[in-house]
Amino acid sequence: MFTLTTRSITFLSINNPQVRLKAIETIFAPDAVWFDSDGSAHHGHDGVLAHSTIVMNQQDGTVHSPAEDIKVCQNMATSRWKVVPEGTEGNPGQAPSQLGGNVIVVEGAKIKVLWSYLDNFQPPLRPNMNRSLLRLRLTAIHLTKPAVASILRPSTFAPCLQPITRTATFADEPPTKHLGGSAIDDSLADGDARGRTGGGDGLESSQNAPRPPKVDSGALPQGKDKGLTKEQQEEVDQHNKEFEATREAASAAPEQDKVSKDFWSSNDGKSVKK
């Protein structure tokens, strides 16, 4: 078990692919699976060989060597490994470029499952991981292509990207549709009562409605340029003149609405002599 675990690390330092294949066939079962730290899975001797070639090309000039003691529990073992420049394996002061570990499951004196992991992932040393993740993303997009296509179709969200302006919003719609905060068409608000209340004309305003209030001159723009044209100023002055003339002139009350002085000056209808 100890030798098998050690060789699961050092086979990545065999440069000759033919010699490495022999080592793989010796330590791995024919149906072995290698789960590497980049998230990929490789099956059988050929799969392990192909992926080991990629790993070694990415880490050219380095070697894998054991970093700590191996721990064994029944048919499983854990080991730590490090990646150091080639020729510095025996130098304890050499800082490793990578630290990681293996977990192996042994069956019939050969490795059935190998799981490799990294303590700290370093993209420059393992650029293939990015490509593997990209393939996974593209696969997921392909599997959900109809849904994604419908979401990304420009016509789906193009209306949301159109600029909203006052002209575009109100040009073709009655303004009363927007005053109440509702998009429901209310023809009553537009003054059309027919068909809603049994027919007939709408109510007319009272003939005795109060006059508009006097225009507050203090609220008008002051200074040299008041902001009013000559016609507008004349209209304001005429309105104020009419308002002042009629403000105190109340019409006489109808006869039936007058207070009976005789009644209020009598006692049970009898005159009270003073």
CSV table of C-alpha atoms in Angstrom, one decimal:
chain,number,residue,atom,x,y,z
A,1,MET,CA,0.0,0.0,0.0
A,2,PHE,CA,2.8,2.4,0.8
A,3,THR,CA,4.7,1.7,-2.4
A,4,LEU,CA,1.4,2.0,-4.4
A,5,THR,CA,0.6,5.3,-2.8
A,6,THR,CA,4.1,6.7,-3.5
A,7,ARG,CA,4.0,5.6,-7.1
A,8,SER,CA,0.6,7.3,-7.6
A,9,ILE,CA,2.6,10.5,-7.1
A,10,THR,CA,5.9,9.9,-8.8
A,11,PHE,CA,4.5,8.4,-12.0
A,12,LEU,CA,3.9,12.1,-13.1
A,13,SER,CA,7.6,12.6,-13.2
A,14,ILE,CA,8.3,9.9,-15.8
A,15,ASN,CA,9.0,11.9,-19.0
A,16,ASN,CA,9.0,8.9,-21.5
A,17,PRO,CA,5.3,8.3,-22.3
A,18,GLN,CA,5.9,4.6,-23.1
A,19,VAL,CA,7.6,4.0,-19.7
A,20,ARG,CA,4.9,6.1,-18.0
A,21,LEU,CA,2.2,3.9,-19.6
A,22,LYS,CA,3.9,0.8,-18.2
A,23,ALA,CA,4.0,2.4,-14.8
A,24,ILE,CA,0.3,3.3,-15.1
A,25,GLU,CA,-0.7,-0.3,-16.1
A,26,THR,CA,1.3,-1.6,-13.0
A,27,ILE,CA,-0.3,0.6,-10.4
A,28,PHE,CA,-3.8,1.4,-11.8
A,29,ALA,CA,-6.7,-1.1,-12.4
A,30,PRO,CA,-7.9,-1.3,-16.0
A,31,ASP,CA,-11.2,0.5,-15.1
A,32,ALA,CA,-9.6,3.0,-12.8
A,33,VAL,CA,-10.9,6.6,-12.5
A,34,TRP,CA,-8.7,9.6,-11.9
A,35,PHE,CA,-10.4,12.8,-10.6
A,36,ASP,CA,-7.9,15.5,-11.1
A,37,SER,CA,-7.8,18.8,-9.2
A,38,ASP,CA,-9.0,20.7,-12.3
A,39,GLY,CA,-12.4,19.0,-12.0
A,40,SER,CA,-11.9,16.6,-14.9
A,41,ALA,CA,-12.3,12.8,-14.7
A,42,HIS,CA,-10.2,10.3,-16.7
A,43,HIS,CA,-11.0,6.6,-17.1
A,44,GLY,CA,-8.8,3.6,-17.8
A,45,HIS,CA,-5.1,3.4,-18.6
A,46,ASP,CA,-5.4,5.4,-21.8
A,47,GLY,CA,-7.3,8.2,-20.0
A,48,VAL,CA,-4.8,8.4,-17.2
A,49,LEU,CA,-1.9,8.5,-19.7
A,50,ALA,CA,-3.4,11.2,-21.9
A,51,HIS,CA,-4.2,13.5,-18.9
A,52,SER,CA,-0.8,12.9,-17.3
A,53,THR,CA,0.9,14.0,-20.6
A,54,ILE,CA,-1.1,17.3,-20.4
A,55,VAL,CA,-0.2,17.9,-16.8
A,56,MET,CA,3.5,17.3,-17.4
A,57,ASN,CA,3.5,19.6,-20.4
A,58,GLN,CA,2.0,22.3,-18.3
A,59,GLN,CA,4.6,21.7,-15.6
A,60,ASP,CA,7.7,21.2,-17.7
A,61,GLY,CA,10.9,21.2,-15.7
A,62,THR,CA,9.3,20.1,-12.5
A,63,VAL,CA,8.9,16.9,-10.6
A,64,HIS,CA,6.2,15.5,-8.2
A,65,SER,CA,7.5,14.1,-4.9
A,66,PRO,CA,6.0,13.0,-1.6
A,67,ALA,CA,5.6,15.8,1.0
A,68,GLU,CA,4.4,14.0,4.1
A,69,ASP,CA,3.9,10.6,5.6
A,70,ILE,CA,1.3,8.3,4.0
A,71,LYS,CA,-1.8,7.5,6.1
A,72,VAL,CA,-3.6,4.2,5.5
A,73,CYS,CA,-7.0,3.0,6.5
A,74,GLN,CA,-8.1,-0.4,5.3
A,75,ASN,CA,-8.2,-0.1,1.5
A,76,MET,CA,-7.9,3.7,1.4
A,77,ALA,CA,-4.8,5.9,1.7
A,78,THR,CA,-4.0,9.6,1.8
A,79,SER,CA,-0.8,11.2,0.8
A,80,ARG,CA,0.6,14.7,0.4
A,81,TRP,CA,2.7,15.8,-2.6
A,82,LYS,CA,4.6,18.8,-3.8
A,83,VAL,CA,5.8,20.1,-7.1
A,84,VAL,CA,9.4,21.4,-7.2
A,85,PRO,CA,11.9,22.3,-9.9
A,86,GLU,CA,13.7,19.3,-11.4
A,87,GLY,CA,16.9,18.5,-9.5
A,88,THR,CA,15.8,20.1,-6.2
A,89,GLU,CA,13.8,17.2,-4.8
A,90,GLY,CA,16.3,16.6,-2.0
A,91,ASN,CA,16.6,20.3,-1.0
A,92,PRO,CA,14.4,20.8,2.1
A,93,GLY,CA,14.7,24.6,1.7
A,94,GLN,CA,13.3,24.6,-1.8
A,95,ALA,CA,9.8,26.2,-1.8
A,96,PRO,CA,7.3,24.1,-3.8
A,97,SER,CA,5.4,25.7,-6.6
A,98,GLN,CA,2.4,23.5,-5.8
A,99,LEU,CA,1.2,21.6,-2.7
A,100,GLY,CA,-1.6,19.1,-2.8
A,101,GLY,CA,-2.6,15.6,-2.0
A,102,ASN,CA,-4.1,12.3,-3.2
A,103,VAL,CA,-6.8,10.1,-1.9
A,104,ILE,CA,-6.7,6.6,-3.3
A,105,VAL,CA,-9.0,3.6,-3.1
A,106,VAL,CA,-7.2,0.2,-3.7
A,107,GLU,CA,-8.9,-2.9,-5.1
A,108,GLY,CA,-6.9,-6.1,-5.9
A,109,ALA,CA,-3.5,-4.4,-5.1
A,110,LYS,CA,-4.2,-1.7,-7.7
A,111,ILE,CA,-5.6,1.8,-7.6
A,112,LYS,CA,-9.3,1.8,-8.4
A,113,VAL,CA,-9.9,5.5,-7.7
A,114,LEU,CA,-7.4,8.4,-7.5
A,115,TRP,CA,-8.6,11.8,-6.4
A,116,SER,CA,-6.0,14.6,-6.6
A,117,TYR,CA,-6.5,18.1,-5.1
A,118,LEU,CA,-4.5,21.3,-4.7
A,119,ASP,CA,-4.1,23.4,-1.6
A,120,ASN,CA,-4.0,26.6,-3.5
A,121,PHE,CA,-5.1,26.7,-7.2
A,122,GLN,CA,-2.7,28.7,-9.4
A,123,PRO,CA,-4.1,29.3,-12.8
A,124,PRO,CA,-0.8,30.0,-14.6
A,125,LEU,CA,0.4,26.5,-13.7
A,126,ARG,CA,-2.8,24.8,-14.7
A,127,PRO,CA,-4.3,26.8,-17.5
A,128,ASN,CA,-6.2,23.8,-18.8
A,129,MET,CA,-8.6,24.2,-15.9
A,130,ASN,CA,-10.0,27.3,-17.4
A,131,ARG,CA,-10.6,25.5,-20.7
A,132,SER,CA,-12.3,22.6,-18.9
A,133,LEU,CA,-14.6,25.0,-17.0
A,134,LEU,CA,-15.4,26.8,-20.3
A,135,ARG,CA,-16.4,23.5,-21.9
A,136,LEU,CA,-18.7,22.8,-19.0
A,137,ARG,CA,-20.3,26.2,-19.3
A,138,LEU,CA,-20.8,25.7,-23.1
A,139,THR,CA,-22.3,22.3,-22.5
A,140,ALA,CA,-24.8,23.7,-20.0
A,141,ILE,CA,-25.7,26.4,-22.4
A,142,HIS,CA,-26.1,23.9,-25.2
A,143,LEU,CA,-28.4,21.7,-23.1
A,144,THR,CA,-30.6,24.7,-22.3
A,145,LYS,CA,-30.3,26.3,-25.7
A,146,PRO,CA,-34.1,26.8,-26.4
A,147,ALA,CA,-34.7,28.5,-23.1
A,148,VAL,CA,-31.5,30.6,-23.3
A,149,ALA,CA,-32.3,31.6,-26.9
A,150,SER,CA,-35.7,32.8,-26.0
A,151,ILE,CA,-34.3,34.8,-23.1
A,152,LEU,CA,-31.5,36.3,-25.2
A,153,ARG,CA,-33.7,37.1,-28.3
A,154,PRO,CA,-33.4,40.8,-28.9
A,155,SER,CA,-37.1,41.2,-29.6
A,156,THR,CA,-37.8,40.0,-26.0
A,157,PHE,CA,-36.2,42.9,-24.3
A,158,ALA,CA,-35.8,45.5,-27.1
A,159,PRO,CA,-38.9,47.5,-25.9
A,160,CYS,CA,-37.3,47.9,-22.5
A,161,LEU,CA,-34.3,49.5,-24.2
A,162,GLN,CA,-36.2,52.2,-26.0
A,163,PRO,CA,-35.8,55.7,-24.5
A,164,ILE,CA,-38.9,56.8,-22.6
A,165,THR,CA,-39.9,60.4,-23.3
A,166,ARG,CA,-42.9,62.5,-22.5
A,167,THR,CA,-43.8,62.7,-26.2
A,168,ALA,CA,-43.6,59.0,-26.8
A,169,THR,CA,-45.6,58.2,-23.7
A,170,PHE,CA,-48.5,60.6,-24.0
A,171,ALA,CA,-48.7,61.3,-27.8
A,172,ASP,CA,-51.3,58.8,-28.7
A,173,GLU,CA,-53.2,58.4,-25.4
A,174,PRO,CA,-55.7,60.6,-23.6
A,175,PRO,CA,-53.9,62.3,-20.7
A,176,THR,CA,-56.7,61.2,-18.2
A,177,LYS,CA,-55.4,57.7,-18.5
A,178,HIS,CA,-52.3,58.6,-16.6
A,179,LEU,CA,-53.7,61.1,-14.1
A,180,GLY,CA,-55.1,58.4,-11.8
A,181,GLY,CA,-52.1,56.2,-11.9
A,182,SER,CA,-54.1,53.5,-13.8
A,183,ALA,CA,-53.8,52.3,-17.4
A,184,ILE,CA,-57.5,51.3,-17.5
A,185,ASP,CA,-59.6,53.5,-19.9
A,186,ASP,CA,-62.2,55.4,-18.0
A,187,SER,CA,-64.4,57.3,-20.4
A,188,LEU,CA,-66.2,58.9,-17.4
A,189,ALA,CA,-63.0,60.8,-16.7
A,190,ASP,CA,-63.0,62.0,-20.3
A,191,GLY,CA,-66.5,63.5,-19.8
A,192,ASP,CA,-68.5,60.7,-21.6
A,193,ALA,CA,-71.3,59.6,-19.3
A,194,ARG,CA,-73.5,57.9,-21.9
A,195,GLY,CA,-73.8,54.2,-21.6
A,196,ARG,CA,-72.5,54.3,-18.0
A,197,THR,CA,-75.4,55.9,-16.2
A,198,GLY,CA,-78.4,55.0,-18.4
A,199,GLY,CA,-77.9,57.7,-21.0
A,200,GLY,CA,-78.5,61.4,-20.9
A,201,ASP,CA,-76.2,64.4,-20.9
A,202,GLY,CA,-73.7,65.0,-18.2
A,203,LEU,CA,-74.5,67.4,-15.3
A,204,GLU,CA,-74.1,71.0,-16.1
A,205,SER,CA,-72.3,73.3,-13.7
A,206,SER,CA,-74.5,75.5,-11.4
A,207,GLN,CA,-75.6,78.8,-12.7
A,208,ASN,CA,-74.8,80.3,-9.3
A,209,ALA,CA,-71.3,79.0,-9.1
A,210,PRO,CA,-68.9,81.3,-7.3
A,211,ARG,CA,-66.6,83.5,-9.4
A,212,PRO,CA,-63.0,82.6,-9.8
A,213,PRO,CA,-60.9,84.0,-7.0
A,214,LYS,CA,-59.0,87.2,-7.4
A,215,VAL,CA,-55.6,86.8,-9.0
A,216,ASP,CA,-52.9,87.3,-6.3
A,217,SER,CA,-50.6,89.9,-7.7
A,218,GLY,CA,-48.0,88.9,-5.1
A,219,ALA,CA,-47.7,85.5,-6.8
A,220,LEU,CA,-47.0,87.0,-10.2
A,221,PRO,CA,-43.4,87.5,-11.3
A,222,GLN,CA,-42.1,90.9,-10.1
A,223,GLY,CA,-39.4,93.3,-11.4
A,224,LYS,CA,-38.8,94.9,-14.8
A,225,ASP,CA,-39.9,91.9,-16.8
A,226,LYS,CA,-43.0,90.4,-15.1
A,227,GLY,CA,-43.2,87.6,-17.6
A,228,LEU,CA,-46.7,88.7,-18.8
A,229,THR,CA,-47.6,90.1,-22.2
A,230,LYS,CA,-49.7,93.3,-22.4
A,231,GLU,CA,-52.8,91.4,-23.3
A,232,GLN,CA,-52.3,89.0,-20.4
A,233,GLN,CA,-51.8,91.9,-17.9
A,234,GLU,CA,-55.0,93.6,-19.2
A,235,GLU,CA,-56.9,90.3,-18.7
A,236,VAL,CA,-55.6,90.0,-15.1
A,237,ASP,CA,-56.5,93.6,-14.3
A,238,GLN,CA,-60.0,93.2,-15.8
A,239,HIS,CA,-60.6,90.0,-13.8
A,240,ASN,CA,-59.5,91.7,-10.5
A,241,LYS,CA,-61.7,94.7,-11.2
A,242,GLU,CA,-64.8,92.5,-11.7
A,243,PHE,CA,-64.0,90.5,-8.6
A,244,GLU,CA,-63.7,93.6,-6.4
A,245,ALA,CA,-67.0,95.0,-7.8
A,246,THR,CA,-69.0,91.9,-7.0
A,247,ARG,CA,-67.3,90.6,-3.9
A,248,GLU,CA,-69.5,92.6,-1.5
A,249,ALA,CA,-72.6,92.9,-3.6
A,250,ALA,CA,-74.8,90.1,-2.4
A,251,SER,CA,-78.2,89.7,-4.0
A,252,ALA,CA,-81.3,90.1,-1.9
A,253,ALA,CA,-82.7,86.9,-0.4
A,254,PRO,CA,-86.0,85.6,-1.6
A,255,GLU,CA,-89.1,86.7,0.4
A,256,GLN,CA,-89.6,83.2,1.8
A,257,ASP,CA,-86.1,83.1,3.1
A,258,LYS,CA,-86.4,86.3,5.1
A,259,VAL,CA,-86.4,86.2,8.9
A,260,SER,CA,-89.8,87.1,10.5
A,261,LYS,CA,-89.0,89.9,12.9
A,262,ASP,CA,-92.6,89.7,14.4
A,263,PHE,CA,-92.2,86.1,15.3
A,264,TRP,CA,-88.9,86.5,17.1
A,265,SER,CA,-90.2,89.5,19.0
A,266,SER,CA,-93.3,87.8,20.2
A,267,ASN,CA,-94.1,85.4,23.1
A,268,ASP,CA,-96.0,82.4,21.7
A,269,GLY,CA,-97.1,84.5,18.8
A,270,LYS,CA,-98.2,87.4,21.0
A,271,SER,CA,-96.5,90.7,20.8
A,272,VAL,CA,-94.3,91.6,23.8
A,273,LYS,CA,-94.8,95.2,24.8
A,274,LYS,CA,-91.7,96.9,25.9
